[in-house]
mmCIF file of C-alpha atoms and ligand atoms in Angstrom:
data_model
loop_
_atom_site.group_PDB
_atom_site.id
_atom_site.type_symbol
_atom_site.label_atom_id
_atom_site.label_comp_id
_atom_site.label_asym_id
_atom_site.label_seq_id
_atom_site.Cartn_x
_atom_site.Cartn_y
_atom_site.Cartn_z
ATOM 1 C CA MET A 1 0.000 0.000 0.000
ATOM 2 C CA GLY A 2 1.395 3.373 -1.061
ATOM 3 C CA ARG A 3 1.905 6.192 1.399
ATOM 4 C CA LEU A 4 -0.576 8.417 -0.504
ATOM 5 C CA GLU A 5 -3.233 5.844 -1.385
ATOM 6 C CA GLY A 6 -6.651 7.498 -1.764
ATOM 7 C CA LYS A 7 -5.257 11.020 -1.790
ATOM 8 C CA VAL A 8 -5.890 13.579 -4.540
ATOM 9 C CA ALA A 9 -3.005 15.909 -5.348
ATOM 10 C CA VAL A 10 -2.549 18.944 -7.598
ATOM 11 C CA ILE A 11 0.980 19.891 -8.672
ATOM 12 C CA THR A 12 2.051 22.995 -10.609
ATOM 13 C CA GLY A 13 5.090 23.080 -12.915
ATOM 14 C CA ALA A 14 5.080 19.288 -13.144
ATOM 15 C CA ALA A 15 6.294 18.794 -16.727
ATOM 16 C CA ASP A 16 9.961 18.982 -15.733
ATOM 17 C CA GLY A 17 12.454 19.260 -12.888
ATOM 18 C CA ILE A 18 11.388 19.002 -9.260
ATOM 19 C CA GLY A 19 7.653 19.074 -10.057
ATOM 20 C CA HIS A 20 8.117 16.144 -12.442
ATOM 21 C CA ALA A 21 9.903 14.149 -9.723
ATOM 22 C CA ILE A 22 7.214 15.016 -7.165
ATOM 23 C CA ALA A 23 4.504 13.842 -9.586
ATOM 24 C CA GLU A 24 6.342 10.598 -10.345
ATOM 25 C CA GLY A 25 6.940 9.955 -6.659
ATOM 26 C CA MET A 26 3.389 10.764 -5.582
ATOM 27 C CA ALA A 27 1.893 8.627 -8.367
ATOM 28 C CA GLY A 28 4.112 5.759 -7.252
ATOM 29 C CA GLU A 29 2.716 6.151 -3.729
ATOM 30 C CA GLY A 30 -0.851 5.757 -4.993
ATOM 31 C CA ALA A 31 -2.059 9.376 -5.249
ATOM 32 C CA ARG A 32 -4.546 10.476 -7.897
ATOM 33 C CA LEU A 33 -2.894 13.396 -9.660
ATOM 34 C CA PHE A 34 -3.851 16.536 -11.510
ATOM 35 C CA ILE A 35 -0.575 17.795 -12.921
ATOM 36 C CA SER A 36 -0.125 21.102 -14.703
ATOM 37 C CA ASP A 37 2.404 23.226 -16.571
ATOM 38 C CA ILE A 38 2.727 25.635 -19.502
ATOM 39 C CA GLU A 39 4.665 23.039 -21.534
ATOM 40 C CA ASP A 40 1.554 21.207 -22.697
ATOM 41 C CA GLU A 41 3.191 18.692 -25.008
ATOM 42 C CA LYS A 42 5.665 17.595 -22.342
ATOM 43 C CA GLY A 43 2.976 17.585 -19.661
ATOM 44 C CA GLU A 44 0.515 15.522 -21.716
ATOM 45 C CA ALA A 45 3.248 13.037 -22.660
ATOM 46 C CA PHE A 46 4.297 12.694 -19.011
ATOM 47 C CA ALA A 47 0.701 12.182 -17.847
ATOM 48 C CA GLY A 48 0.213 9.618 -20.618
ATOM 49 C CA ALA A 49 3.319 7.700 -19.539
ATOM 50 C CA LEU A 50 2.140 7.682 -15.922
ATOM 51 C CA ARG A 51 -1.295 6.422 -17.005
ATOM 52 C CA GLU A 52 0.329 3.664 -19.033
ATOM 53 C CA ALA A 53 2.180 2.660 -15.875
ATOM 54 C CA GLY A 54 -1.227 2.264 -14.215
ATOM 55 C CA HIS A 55 -1.543 5.582 -12.375
ATOM 56 C CA ASN A 56 -4.546 7.895 -12.235
ATOM 57 C CA VAL A 57 -3.201 11.134 -13.718
ATOM 58 C CA ARG A 58 -4.676 14.008 -15.682
ATOM 59 C CA TYR A 59 -2.763 16.899 -17.235
ATOM 60 C CA ILE A 60 -4.304 20.386 -17.235
ATOM 61 C CA HIS A 61 -2.699 23.468 -18.811
ATOM 62 C CA CYS A 62 -1.990 26.072 -16.126
ATOM 63 C CA ASP A 63 0.160 29.182 -16.270
ATOM 64 C CA VAL A 64 0.518 29.941 -12.554
ATOM 65 C CA SER A 65 0.739 33.663 -13.297
ATOM 66 C CA SER A 66 -2.847 33.537 -14.592
ATOM 67 C CA ASP A 67 -5.662 33.759 -12.068
ATOM 68 C CA GLY A 68 -8.063 32.146 -14.551
ATOM 69 C CA ASP A 69 -5.739 29.180 -15.157
ATOM 70 C CA MET A 70 -5.214 28.591 -11.440
ATOM 71 C CA ALA A 71 -8.945 28.788 -10.722
ATOM 72 C CA ASN A 72 -9.628 26.352 -13.571
ATOM 73 C CA LEU A 73 -6.938 23.890 -12.390
ATOM 74 C CA LEU A 74 -8.250 23.667 -8.839
ATOM 75 C CA THR A 75 -11.936 23.758 -9.796
ATOM 76 C CA THR A 76 -11.485 20.957 -12.334
ATOM 77 C CA ALA A 77 -9.551 18.761 -9.892
ATOM 78 C CA ILE A 78 -12.034 19.293 -7.064
ATOM 79 C CA ASP A 79 -15.092 18.808 -9.311
ATOM 80 C CA GLU A 80 -13.719 15.612 -10.857
ATOM 81 C CA ALA A 81 -12.227 14.016 -7.757
ATOM 82 C CA GLY A 82 -14.725 15.357 -5.228
ATOM 83 C CA ARG A 83 -11.930 16.239 -2.812
ATOM 84 C CA LEU A 84 -8.421 17.717 -2.578
ATOM 85 C CA ASP A 85 -5.810 16.382 -0.190
ATOM 86 C CA VAL A 86 -2.530 17.862 -1.433
ATOM 87 C CA MET A 87 -1.672 21.116 -3.187
ATOM 88 C CA VAL A 88 1.934 21.492 -4.335
ATOM 89 C CA ASN A 89 2.836 25.044 -5.344
ATOM 90 C CA ASN A 90 6.020 24.226 -7.233
ATOM 91 C CA ALA A 91 6.244 26.225 -10.482
ATOM 92 C CA ALA A 92 8.689 29.121 -10.452
ATOM 93 C CA ILE A 93 11.232 30.852 -12.662
ATOM 94 C CA ALA A 94 14.784 32.014 -12.066
ATOM 95 C CA ILE A 95 15.384 35.630 -13.008
ATOM 96 C CA GLY A 96 18.656 36.777 -11.483
ATOM 97 C CA GLY A 97 22.403 36.459 -11.551
ATOM 98 C CA PHE A 98 22.778 40.256 -11.734
ATOM 99 C CA PRO A 99 22.530 43.108 -9.196
ATOM 100 C CA ILE A 100 19.025 44.103 -8.073
ATOM 101 C CA HIS A 101 19.511 47.684 -9.349
ATOM 102 C CA GLU A 102 19.849 46.244 -12.864
ATOM 103 C CA MET A 103 16.507 44.472 -12.669
ATOM 104 C CA THR A 104 13.741 46.034 -14.740
ATOM 105 C CA GLU A 105 10.210 46.643 -13.436
ATOM 106 C CA GLU A 106 9.005 44.110 -15.961
ATOM 107 C CA GLN A 107 11.400 41.411 -14.694
ATOM 108 C CA TRP A 108 10.427 42.155 -11.090
ATOM 109 C CA HIS A 109 6.685 41.894 -11.759
ATOM 110 C CA ARG A 110 7.137 38.715 -13.812
ATOM 111 C CA LEU A 111 9.156 37.065 -11.057
ATOM 112 C CA ILE A 112 6.665 38.046 -8.359
ATOM 113 C CA ALA A 113 3.714 36.883 -10.474
ATOM 114 C CA VAL A 114 5.184 33.438 -11.203
ATOM 115 C CA ASN A 115 7.001 32.789 -7.900
ATOM 116 C CA LEU A 116 4.809 34.474 -5.293
ATOM 117 C CA THR A 117 1.343 35.519 -6.488
ATOM 118 C CA SER A 118 1.011 31.956 -7.807
ATOM 119 C CA VAL A 119 1.336 30.618 -4.257
ATOM 120 C CA PHE A 120 -1.370 33.020 -3.060
ATOM 121 C CA ARG A 121 -3.651 31.748 -5.833
ATOM 122 C CA GLY A 122 -2.824 28.075 -5.321
ATOM 123 C CA CYS A 123 -3.724 28.436 -1.642
ATOM 124 C CA LYS A 124 -6.747 30.649 -2.318
ATOM 125 C CA TYR A 125 -8.355 28.039 -4.579
ATOM 126 C CA ALA A 126 -7.303 24.982 -2.534
ATOM 127 C CA LEU A 127 -8.183 26.182 0.968
ATOM 128 C CA PRO A 128 -12.018 26.320 0.780
ATOM 129 C CA GLN A 129 -12.201 22.609 -0.177
ATOM 130 C CA MET A 130 -9.604 21.584 2.427
ATOM 131 C CA ILE A 131 -11.326 23.584 5.150
ATOM 132 C CA ALA A 132 -14.708 22.068 4.209
ATOM 133 C CA GLN A 133 -13.365 18.508 4.306
ATOM 134 C CA LYS A 134 -11.341 19.277 7.472
ATOM 135 C CA SER A 135 -8.085 17.934 6.069
ATOM 136 C CA GLY A 136 -5.390 18.864 3.610
ATOM 137 C CA SER A 137 -1.697 19.428 3.079
ATOM 138 C CA ILE A 138 -0.326 22.434 1.209
ATOM 139 C CA ILE A 139 3.322 22.204 0.187
ATOM 140 C CA ASN A 140 5.034 25.338 -1.076
ATOM 141 C CA ILE A 141 8.409 25.010 -2.759
ATOM 142 C CA ALA A 142 10.614 27.766 -1.353
ATOM 143 C CA SER A 143 14.424 27.793 -1.638
ATOM 144 C CA ALA A 144 17.671 27.840 0.323
ATOM 145 C CA GLN A 145 17.899 31.335 -1.174
ATOM 146 C CA GLY A 146 15.159 32.379 1.223
ATOM 147 C CA HIS A 147 17.553 31.560 4.090
ATOM 148 C CA VAL A 148 20.972 32.742 2.922
ATOM 149 C CA GLY A 149 22.289 35.381 0.568
ATOM 150 C CA LEU A 150 23.772 34.781 -2.855
ATOM 151 C CA ASP A 151 25.033 37.592 -5.113
ATOM 152 C CA GLY A 152 22.534 38.445 -7.827
ATOM 153 C CA TRP A 153 19.383 36.826 -6.456
ATOM 154 C CA THR A 154 17.685 39.501 -4.316
ATOM 155 C CA ALA A 155 14.286 39.399 -6.017
ATOM 156 C CA TYR A 156 14.144 35.598 -6.188
ATOM 157 C CA ALA A 157 15.144 35.419 -2.514
ATOM 158 C CA GLY A 158 12.534 38.023 -1.620
ATOM 159 C CA ALA A 159 9.781 35.972 -3.232
ATOM 160 C CA LYS A 160 10.961 32.740 -1.573
ATOM 161 C CA GLY A 161 11.251 34.442 1.837
ATOM 162 C CA ALA A 162 7.674 35.633 1.432
ATOM 163 C CA VAL A 163 6.558 32.114 0.490
ATOM 164 C CA MET A 164 8.039 30.786 3.742
ATOM 165 C CA SER A 165 6.499 33.510 5.821
ATOM 166 C CA MET A 166 3.058 32.987 4.213
ATOM 167 C CA THR A 167 3.461 29.255 4.882
ATOM 168 C CA ARG A 168 3.919 29.840 8.629
ATOM 169 C CA GLN A 169 1.024 32.277 8.713
ATOM 170 C CA MET A 170 -1.375 29.873 6.997
ATOM 171 C CA ALA A 171 -0.238 26.972 9.192
ATOM 172 C CA VAL A 172 -1.305 28.952 12.244
ATOM 173 C CA GLU A 173 -4.530 30.194 10.698
ATOM 174 C CA PHE A 174 -5.758 26.881 9.264
ATOM 175 C CA GLY A 175 -4.334 24.431 11.820
ATOM 176 C CA PRO A 176 -7.738 24.383 13.581
ATOM 177 C CA ASP A 177 -9.241 23.163 10.269
ATOM 178 C CA ASN A 178 -6.696 20.310 10.142
ATOM 179 C CA VAL A 179 -5.105 21.892 7.086
ATOM 180 C CA ARG A 180 -1.316 21.623 7.276
ATOM 181 C CA VAL A 181 0.879 24.100 5.421
ATOM 182 C CA ASN A 182 4.606 23.504 5.019
ATOM 183 C CA SER A 183 7.386 24.555 2.692
ATOM 184 C CA ILE A 184 10.465 22.844 1.326
ATOM 185 C CA SER A 185 13.716 24.700 0.716
ATOM 186 C CA PRO A 186 15.864 22.855 -1.783
ATOM 187 C CA GLY A 187 19.553 23.607 -2.151
ATOM 188 C CA THR A 188 20.913 23.459 -5.688
ATOM 189 C CA ILE A 189 19.139 20.648 -7.512
ATOM 190 C CA ASN A 190 19.994 19.124 -10.877
ATOM 191 C CA THR A 191 17.090 20.429 -12.993
ATOM 192 C CA PRO A 192 16.590 22.237 -16.318
ATOM 193 C CA MET A 193 16.331 25.520 -14.340
ATOM 194 C CA ASN A 194 19.954 25.189 -13.329
ATOM 195 C CA GLU A 195 21.140 23.786 -16.668
ATOM 196 C CA LYS A 196 19.754 26.971 -18.221
ATOM 197 C CA LEU A 197 21.571 29.156 -15.666
ATOM 198 C CA VAL A 198 24.885 27.407 -16.392
ATOM 199 C CA ASP A 199 24.312 27.987 -20.125
ATOM 200 C CA GLU A 200 23.603 31.682 -19.500
ATOM 201 C CA LEU A 201 26.131 32.513 -16.774
ATOM 202 C CA GLY A 202 28.972 30.048 -17.257
ATOM 203 C CA GLU A 203 30.326 26.608 -16.355
ATOM 204 C CA HIS A 204 32.082 28.002 -13.244
ATOM 205 C CA LEU A 205 28.646 28.055 -11.611
ATOM 206 C CA SER A 206 28.504 24.246 -11.492
ATOM 207 C CA ARG A 207 31.832 24.096 -9.653
ATOM 208 C CA ALA A 208 30.751 26.801 -7.218
ATOM 209 C CA TRP A 209 27.471 24.974 -6.489
ATOM 210 C CA VAL A 210 29.295 21.777 -5.561
ATOM 211 C CA LYS A 211 31.589 23.734 -3.210
ATOM 212 C CA MET A 212 28.624 25.446 -1.574
ATOM 213 C CA HIS A 213 27.087 22.189 -0.365
ATOM 214 C CA PRO A 214 28.894 20.501 2.546
ATOM 215 C CA ILE A 215 27.624 17.136 1.292
ATOM 216 C CA GLY A 216 29.910 17.645 -1.749
ATOM 217 C CA ARG A 217 27.417 17.528 -4.600
ATOM 218 C CA ILE A 218 24.200 19.122 -5.801
ATOM 219 C CA GLY A 219 20.879 17.398 -5.125
ATOM 220 C CA LEU A 220 18.547 15.253 -7.176
ATOM 221 C CA PRO A 221 14.903 16.141 -7.890
ATOM 222 C CA GLU A 222 13.914 12.775 -6.372
ATOM 223 C CA GLU A 223 15.457 13.836 -3.055
ATOM 224 C CA VAL A 224 13.107 16.846 -2.949
ATOM 225 C CA ALA A 225 10.200 14.626 -4.006
ATOM 226 C CA GLU A 226 10.781 12.385 -0.984
ATOM 227 C CA ALA A 227 10.325 15.385 1.311
ATOM 228 C CA ALA A 228 7.109 16.347 -0.493
ATOM 229 C CA ILE A 229 5.745 12.801 -0.214
ATOM 230 C CA TYR A 230 6.440 12.841 3.511
ATOM 231 C CA LEU A 231 4.722 16.214 4.028
ATOM 232 C CA ALA A 232 1.729 15.051 1.958
ATOM 233 C CA SER A 233 1.356 11.799 3.866
ATOM 234 C CA ASP A 234 -0.434 11.010 7.105
ATOM 235 C CA ALA A 235 2.983 10.306 8.633
ATOM 236 C CA ALA A 236 3.344 14.110 8.780
ATOM 237 C CA GLY A 237 -0.047 14.556 10.468
ATOM 238 C CA PHE A 238 1.465 16.608 13.321
ATOM 239 C CA THR A 239 3.844 18.597 11.110
ATOM 240 C CA THR A 240 2.758 22.060 10.066
ATOM 241 C CA GLY A 241 4.362 25.467 9.676
ATOM 242 C CA ILE A 242 7.826 24.081 8.992
ATOM 243 C CA ASP A 243 10.315 24.702 6.238
ATOM 244 C CA LEU A 244 12.012 21.418 5.417
ATOM 245 C CA ARG A 245 15.506 22.104 4.064
ATOM 246 C CA VAL A 246 16.657 19.596 1.462
ATOM 247 C CA ASP A 247 19.923 21.348 0.804
ATOM 248 C CA GLY A 248 22.938 19.118 1.466
ATOM 249 C CA GLY A 249 23.833 21.365 4.415
ATOM 250 C CA LEU A 250 24.049 24.524 2.287
ATOM 251 C CA THR A 251 22.247 26.697 4.823
ATOM 252 C CA ALA A 252 23.987 25.092 7.816
ATOM 253 C CA ALA A 253 27.494 26.177 6.866
ATOM 254 C CA PRO A 254 28.437 29.531 5.390
ATOM 255 C CA ARG A 255 31.061 28.863 2.734
ATOM 256 C CA TYR A 256 33.298 31.323 0.946
ATOM 257 C CA VAL A 257 32.908 30.771 -2.776
ATOM 258 C CA PRO A 258 34.855 33.420 -4.706
ATOM 259 C CA ASP A 259 33.435 33.071 -8.225
ATOM 260 C CA LEU A 260 29.711 32.624 -7.748
ATOM 261 C CA VAL A 261 28.351 34.981 -10.426
HETATM 262 N N1 LIG B 1 16.572 23.635 -9.076
HETATM 263 C C1 LIG B 1 17.006 24.210 -7.968
HETATM 264 O O1 LIG B 1 18.220 24.240 -7.678
HETATM 265 C C2 LIG B 1 16.036 24.840 -7.012
HETATM 266 C C3 LIG B 1 16.546 25.280 -5.780
HETATM 267 C C4 LIG B 1 15.678 25.865 -4.870
HETATM 268 C C5 LIG B 1 14.353 25.987 -5.177
HETATM 269 N N2 LIG B 1 13.882 25.555 -6.391
HETATM 270 C C6 LIG B 1 12.470 25.693 -6.650
HETATM 271 O O2 LIG B 1 11.928 24.445 -7.035
HETATM 272 C C7 LIG B 1 10.827 24.655 -7.903
HETATM 273 C C8 LIG B 1 11.005 23.887 -9.197
HETATM 274 O O3 LIG B 1 12.210 24.313 -9.813
HETATM 275 P P1 LIG B 1 12.935 23.462 -10.955
HETATM 276 O O4 LIG B 1 14.385 23.600 -10.711
HETATM 277 O O5 LIG B 1 12.326 22.139 -11.056
HETATM 278 O O6 LIG B 1 12.560 24.366 -12.220
HETATM 279 P P2 LIG B 1 12.528 23.936 -13.771
HETATM 280 O O7 LIG B 1 12.667 25.211 -14.523
HETATM 281 O O8 LIG B 1 13.520 22.871 -13.998
HETATM 282 O O9 LIG B 1 11.062 23.361 -13.953
HETATM 283 C C9 LIG B 1 9.983 24.214 -13.673
HETATM 284 C C10 LIG B 1 8.734 23.741 -14.353
HETATM 285 O O10 LIG B 1 7.768 24.802 -14.158
HETATM 286 C C11 LIG B 1 7.224 25.150 -15.409
HETATM 287 N N3 LIG B 1 6.843 26.560 -15.432
HETATM 288 C C12 LIG B 1 7.629 27.638 -15.666
HETATM 289 N N4 LIG B 1 6.891 28.743 -15.651
HETATM 290 C C13 LIG B 1 5.606 28.371 -15.398
HETATM 291 C C14 LIG B 1 4.384 29.053 -15.279
HETATM 292 N N5 LIG B 1 4.304 30.381 -15.438
HETATM 293 N N6 LIG B 1 3.268 28.337 -14.998
HETATM 294 C C15 LIG B 1 3.339 26.996 -14.849
HETATM 295 N N7 LIG B 1 4.452 26.292 -14.979
HETATM 296 C C16 LIG B 1 5.586 26.966 -15.247
HETATM 297 C C17 LIG B 1 8.278 24.828 -16.449
HETATM 298 O O11 LIG B 1 7.705 24.626 -17.735
HETATM 299 C C18 LIG B 1 8.896 23.552 -15.856
HETATM 300 O O12 LIG B 1 8.201 22.405 -16.281
HETATM 301 C C19 LIG B 1 10.730 26.168 -8.096
HETATM 302 O O13 LIG B 1 9.817 26.695 -7.151
HETATM 303 C C20 LIG B 1 12.131 26.635 -7.793
HETATM 304 O O14 LIG B 1 12.176 27.980 -7.402
HETATM 305 C C21 LIG B 1 14.701 24.984 -7.316
#
């Protein structure tokens, strides 16, 4: 019996990277999934592959920066499944690697829309159902960057810090409804997001990332997925308001890395 048998989960940004690993892991644990992304071809193909493997998965297009898309994602899942047990606010973008005073208004608003307002919307459309059924687990993907500084990432860190602080607030507010709200802060994880950053900013980044993590390597998406499965499961029934750091010790030990950006 899987750890998420009978549970219904919605995941944003699930066509690739960490969201993909969370979807694969949760499906393997028996959850019924509604996965979403803006990469529809990839998302549909992934959902199809999971269905072929015997899992109950539907793909729905959802740009998390669109209120209409987020409302449609949650409404469809809740209408079809009749309940909602897990909401994973995962989708985000990386705009950074340069000083904050060089960021344009447009870049700032885009980053906040995709990385922060999306979490507000994911929670806004998930909470009424969870409160009504008196159970639920919201998992917000934050970042080690919300804990420690890194040259060039002020706006990204600001959004992730806000995600963590909203997580704590909601945990307190909706604990009496048996709705748990937690976040996960990954360190550097091997995903397309980071492959793209290395392409843009240089190969030295990969070496710096390894040095930054006391465990001596960057992480795997599956290692973040394990944390999400735990927080979604009944095993975490008394766990709310936490930020679970899956970061190879990155935020435990300040390290001097001379050539980060
Ligand atoms: N990779 C890391 O090192 C790392 C570290 C800390 C935190 N995180 C966080 O983990 C989460 C996932 O990151 P990742 O590395 O897997 O990223 P990724 O870029 O590899 O994958 C993100 C997925 O989200 C989708 N996406 C992008 N914009 C979207 C939008 N507007 N609406 C819906 N979907 C959208 C992409 O198509 C992609 O499938 C993010 O919240 C990110 O901030 C990642």
